[in-house]
PDB file of C-alpha atoms in Angstrom:
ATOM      1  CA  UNK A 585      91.158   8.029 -23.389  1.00 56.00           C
ATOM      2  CA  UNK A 586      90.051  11.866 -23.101  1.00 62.00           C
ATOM      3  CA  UNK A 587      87.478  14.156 -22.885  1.00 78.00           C
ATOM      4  CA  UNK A 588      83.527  12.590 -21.798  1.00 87.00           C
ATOM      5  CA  UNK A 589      85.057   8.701 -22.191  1.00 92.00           C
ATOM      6  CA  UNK A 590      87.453   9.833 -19.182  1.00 93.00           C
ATOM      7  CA  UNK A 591      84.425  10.852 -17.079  1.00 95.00           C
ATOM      8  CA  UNK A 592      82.476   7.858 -17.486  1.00 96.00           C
ATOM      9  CA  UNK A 593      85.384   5.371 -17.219  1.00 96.00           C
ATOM     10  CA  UNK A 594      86.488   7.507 -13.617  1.00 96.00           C
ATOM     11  CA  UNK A 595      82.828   7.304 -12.753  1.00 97.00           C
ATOM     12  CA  UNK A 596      82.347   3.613 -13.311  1.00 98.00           C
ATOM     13  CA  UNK A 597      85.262   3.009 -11.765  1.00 98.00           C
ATOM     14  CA  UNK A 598      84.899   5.010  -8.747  1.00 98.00           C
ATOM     15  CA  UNK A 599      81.627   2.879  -8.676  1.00 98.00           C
ATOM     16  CA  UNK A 600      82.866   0.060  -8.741  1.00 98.00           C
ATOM     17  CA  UNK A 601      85.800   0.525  -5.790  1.00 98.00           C
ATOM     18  CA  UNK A 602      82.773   1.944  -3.642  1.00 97.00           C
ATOM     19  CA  UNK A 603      81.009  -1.583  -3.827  1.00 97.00           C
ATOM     20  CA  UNK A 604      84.250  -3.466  -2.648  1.00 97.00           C
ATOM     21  CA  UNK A 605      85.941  -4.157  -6.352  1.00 97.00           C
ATOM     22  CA  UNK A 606      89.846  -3.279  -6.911  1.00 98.00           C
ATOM     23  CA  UNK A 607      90.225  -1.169  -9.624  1.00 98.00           C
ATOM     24  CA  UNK A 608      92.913  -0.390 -12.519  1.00 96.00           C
ATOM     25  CA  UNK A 609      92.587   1.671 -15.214  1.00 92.00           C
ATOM     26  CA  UNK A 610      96.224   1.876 -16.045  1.00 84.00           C
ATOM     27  CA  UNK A 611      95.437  -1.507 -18.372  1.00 85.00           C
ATOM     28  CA  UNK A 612      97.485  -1.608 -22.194  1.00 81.00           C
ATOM     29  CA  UNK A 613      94.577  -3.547 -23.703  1.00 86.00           C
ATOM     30  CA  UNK A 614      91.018  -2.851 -21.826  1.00 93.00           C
ATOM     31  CA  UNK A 615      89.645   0.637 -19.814  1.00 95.00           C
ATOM     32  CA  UNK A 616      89.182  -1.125 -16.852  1.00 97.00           C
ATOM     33  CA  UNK A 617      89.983  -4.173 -15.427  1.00 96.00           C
ATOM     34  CA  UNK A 618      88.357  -4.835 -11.617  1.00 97.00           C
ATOM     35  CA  UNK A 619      88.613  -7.656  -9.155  1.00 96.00           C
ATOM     36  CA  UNK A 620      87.112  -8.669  -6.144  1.00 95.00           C
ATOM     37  CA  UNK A 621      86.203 -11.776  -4.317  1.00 94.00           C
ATOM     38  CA  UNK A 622      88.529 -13.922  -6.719  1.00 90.00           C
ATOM     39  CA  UNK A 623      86.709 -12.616  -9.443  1.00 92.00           C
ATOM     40  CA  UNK A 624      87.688 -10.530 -12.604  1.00 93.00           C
ATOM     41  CA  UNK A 625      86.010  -7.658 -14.425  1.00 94.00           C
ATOM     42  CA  UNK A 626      87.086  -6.009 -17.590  1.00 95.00           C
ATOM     43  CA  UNK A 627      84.934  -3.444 -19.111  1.00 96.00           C
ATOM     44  CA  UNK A 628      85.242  -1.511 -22.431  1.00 95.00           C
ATOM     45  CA  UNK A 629      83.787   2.466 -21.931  1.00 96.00           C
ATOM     46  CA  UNK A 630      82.267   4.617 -24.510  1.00 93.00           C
ATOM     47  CA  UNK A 631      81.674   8.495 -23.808  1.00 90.00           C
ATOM     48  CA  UNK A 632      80.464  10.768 -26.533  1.00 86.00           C
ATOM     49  CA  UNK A 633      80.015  10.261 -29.974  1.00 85.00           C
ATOM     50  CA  UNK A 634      79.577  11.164 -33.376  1.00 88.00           C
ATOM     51  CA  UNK A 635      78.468   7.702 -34.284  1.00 91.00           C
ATOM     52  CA  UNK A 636      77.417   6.027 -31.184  1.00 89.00           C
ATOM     53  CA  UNK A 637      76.184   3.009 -33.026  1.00 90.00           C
ATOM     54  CA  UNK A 638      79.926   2.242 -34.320  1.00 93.00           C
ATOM     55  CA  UNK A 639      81.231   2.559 -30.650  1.00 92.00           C
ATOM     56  CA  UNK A 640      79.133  -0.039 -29.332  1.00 91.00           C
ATOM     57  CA  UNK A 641      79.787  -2.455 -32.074  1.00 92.00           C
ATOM     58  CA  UNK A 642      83.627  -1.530 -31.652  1.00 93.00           C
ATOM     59  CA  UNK A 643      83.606  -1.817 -28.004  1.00 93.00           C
ATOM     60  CA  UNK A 644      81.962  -5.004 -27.983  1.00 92.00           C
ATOM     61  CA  UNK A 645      84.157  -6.598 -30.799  1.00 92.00           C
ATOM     62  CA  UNK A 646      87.105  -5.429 -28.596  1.00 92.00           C
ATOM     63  CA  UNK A 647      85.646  -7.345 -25.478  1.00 93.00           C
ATOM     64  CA  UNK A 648      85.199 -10.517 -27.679  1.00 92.00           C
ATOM     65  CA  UNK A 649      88.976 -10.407 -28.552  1.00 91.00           C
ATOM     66  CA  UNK A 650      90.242 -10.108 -25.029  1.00 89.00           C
ATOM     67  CA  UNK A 651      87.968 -13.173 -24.020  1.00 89.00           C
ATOM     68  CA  UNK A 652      89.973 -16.124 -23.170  1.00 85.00           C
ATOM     69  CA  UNK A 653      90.051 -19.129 -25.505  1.00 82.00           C
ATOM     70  CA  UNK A 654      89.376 -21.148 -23.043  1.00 80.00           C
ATOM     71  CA  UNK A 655      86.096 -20.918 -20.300  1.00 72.00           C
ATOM     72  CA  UNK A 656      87.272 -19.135 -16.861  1.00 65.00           C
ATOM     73  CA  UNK A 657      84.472 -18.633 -14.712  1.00 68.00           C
ATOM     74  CA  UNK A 658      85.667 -15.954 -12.513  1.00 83.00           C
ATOM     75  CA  UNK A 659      86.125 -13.512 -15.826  1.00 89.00           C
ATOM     76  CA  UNK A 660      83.183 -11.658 -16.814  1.00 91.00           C
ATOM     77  CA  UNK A 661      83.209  -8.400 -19.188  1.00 94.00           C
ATOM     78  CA  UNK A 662      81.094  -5.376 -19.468  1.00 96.00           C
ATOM     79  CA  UNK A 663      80.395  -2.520 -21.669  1.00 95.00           C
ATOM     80  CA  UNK A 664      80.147   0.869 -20.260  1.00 96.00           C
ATOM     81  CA  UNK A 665      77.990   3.571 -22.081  1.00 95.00           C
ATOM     82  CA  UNK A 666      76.860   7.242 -21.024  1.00 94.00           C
ATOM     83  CA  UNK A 667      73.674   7.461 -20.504  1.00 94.00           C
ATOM     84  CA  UNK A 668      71.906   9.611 -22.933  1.00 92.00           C
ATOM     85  CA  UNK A 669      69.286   8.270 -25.661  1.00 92.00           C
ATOM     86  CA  UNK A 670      72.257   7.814 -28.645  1.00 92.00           C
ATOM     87  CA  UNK A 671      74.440   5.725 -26.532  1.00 91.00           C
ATOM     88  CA  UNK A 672      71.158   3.789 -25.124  1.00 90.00           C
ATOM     89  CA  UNK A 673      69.873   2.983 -28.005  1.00 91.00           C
ATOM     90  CA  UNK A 674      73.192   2.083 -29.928  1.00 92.00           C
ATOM     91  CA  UNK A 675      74.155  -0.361 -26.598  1.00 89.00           C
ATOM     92  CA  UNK A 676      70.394  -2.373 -26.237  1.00 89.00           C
ATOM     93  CA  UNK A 677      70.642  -3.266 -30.187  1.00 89.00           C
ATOM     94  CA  UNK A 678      73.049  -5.949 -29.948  1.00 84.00           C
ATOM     95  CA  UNK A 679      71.009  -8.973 -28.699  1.00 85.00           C
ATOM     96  CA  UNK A 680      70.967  -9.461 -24.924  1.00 84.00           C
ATOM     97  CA  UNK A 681      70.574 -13.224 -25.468  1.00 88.00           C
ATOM     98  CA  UNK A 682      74.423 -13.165 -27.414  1.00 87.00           C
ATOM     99  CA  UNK A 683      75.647 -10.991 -24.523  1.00 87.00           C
ATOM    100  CA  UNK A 684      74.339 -13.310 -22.122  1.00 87.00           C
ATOM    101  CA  UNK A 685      75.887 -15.912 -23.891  1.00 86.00           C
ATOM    102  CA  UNK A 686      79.483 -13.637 -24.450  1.00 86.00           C
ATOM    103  CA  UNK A 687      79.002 -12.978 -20.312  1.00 86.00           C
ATOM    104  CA  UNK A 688      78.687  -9.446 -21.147  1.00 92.00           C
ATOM    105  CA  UNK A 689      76.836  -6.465 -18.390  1.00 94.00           C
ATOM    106  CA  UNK A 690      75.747  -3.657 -19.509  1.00 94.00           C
ATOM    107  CA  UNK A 691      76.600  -0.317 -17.456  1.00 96.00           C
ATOM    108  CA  UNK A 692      75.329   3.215 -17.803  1.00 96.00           C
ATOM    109  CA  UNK A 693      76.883   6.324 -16.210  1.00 97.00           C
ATOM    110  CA  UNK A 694      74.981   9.684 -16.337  1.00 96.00           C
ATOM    111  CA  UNK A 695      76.175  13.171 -16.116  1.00 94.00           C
ATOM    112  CA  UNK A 696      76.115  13.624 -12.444  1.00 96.00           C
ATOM    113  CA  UNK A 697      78.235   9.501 -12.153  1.00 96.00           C
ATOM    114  CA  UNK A 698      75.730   7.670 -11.517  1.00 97.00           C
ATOM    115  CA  UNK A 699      75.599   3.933 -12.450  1.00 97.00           C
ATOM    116  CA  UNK A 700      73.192   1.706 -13.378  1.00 95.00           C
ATOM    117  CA  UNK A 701      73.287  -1.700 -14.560  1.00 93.00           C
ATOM    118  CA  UNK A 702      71.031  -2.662 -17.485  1.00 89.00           C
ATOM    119  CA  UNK A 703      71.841  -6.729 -17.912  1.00 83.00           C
ATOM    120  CA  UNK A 704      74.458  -8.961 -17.014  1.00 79.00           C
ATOM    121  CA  UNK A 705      75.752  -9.256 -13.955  1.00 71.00           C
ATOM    122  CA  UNK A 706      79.678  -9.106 -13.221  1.00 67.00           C
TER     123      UNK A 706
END
């Protein structure tokens, strides 16, 4: 991970330890992986791109493949996405009804770090 993806993912994560979660970033397979309250968060980040659109979809088939075969309630997952128009627009095109369904938030970090949460809830 470099450049802007390194920002957001610090950001998100820095967000995330500030309302009570445990975070790692130092993950093989996912950019973050938080927990808290016997629950488990893993969220895929996307900083700047060239092709935005192709992030997303990349970023959300690499959440599906980390899912567990089998339901486990206290895992939910989350996409993480600067947030600027390209990114915005690129993240909000996959259905929220399938993400809802996948378990999947939706997070957006501006330029000065802060975080909002679109849908979803982790």
């Amino acid at each position: 991970m470099s450049g802007d993806e390194a920002r957001v993912a610090r950001d998100f994560a820095g967000w995330l330890s500030s309302h009570g979660w445990v975070v790692r970033t130092d993950t093989d397979f996912i950019d973050i992986v938080a927990e808290k309250d016997s629950r488990r968060l893993c969220a895929e980040v996307k900083g700047a791109s060239t092709v935005p659109g192709l992030d997303v979809d990349t970023a959300i088939g690499q959440l599906v493949r980390r899912m567990p075969s089998e339901p486990d309630q206290p895992v939910s997952f989350a996409l993480v996405v600067r947030d600027e128009p390209r990114s915005m627009e690129a993240a909000v095109r996959a259905p929220q009804r399938i993400l809802d369904l996948l378990g999947m938030a939706l997070y957006a970090v501006d330029a000065d770090g802060g975080v909002r949460q679109l849908f979803g809830r982790a």
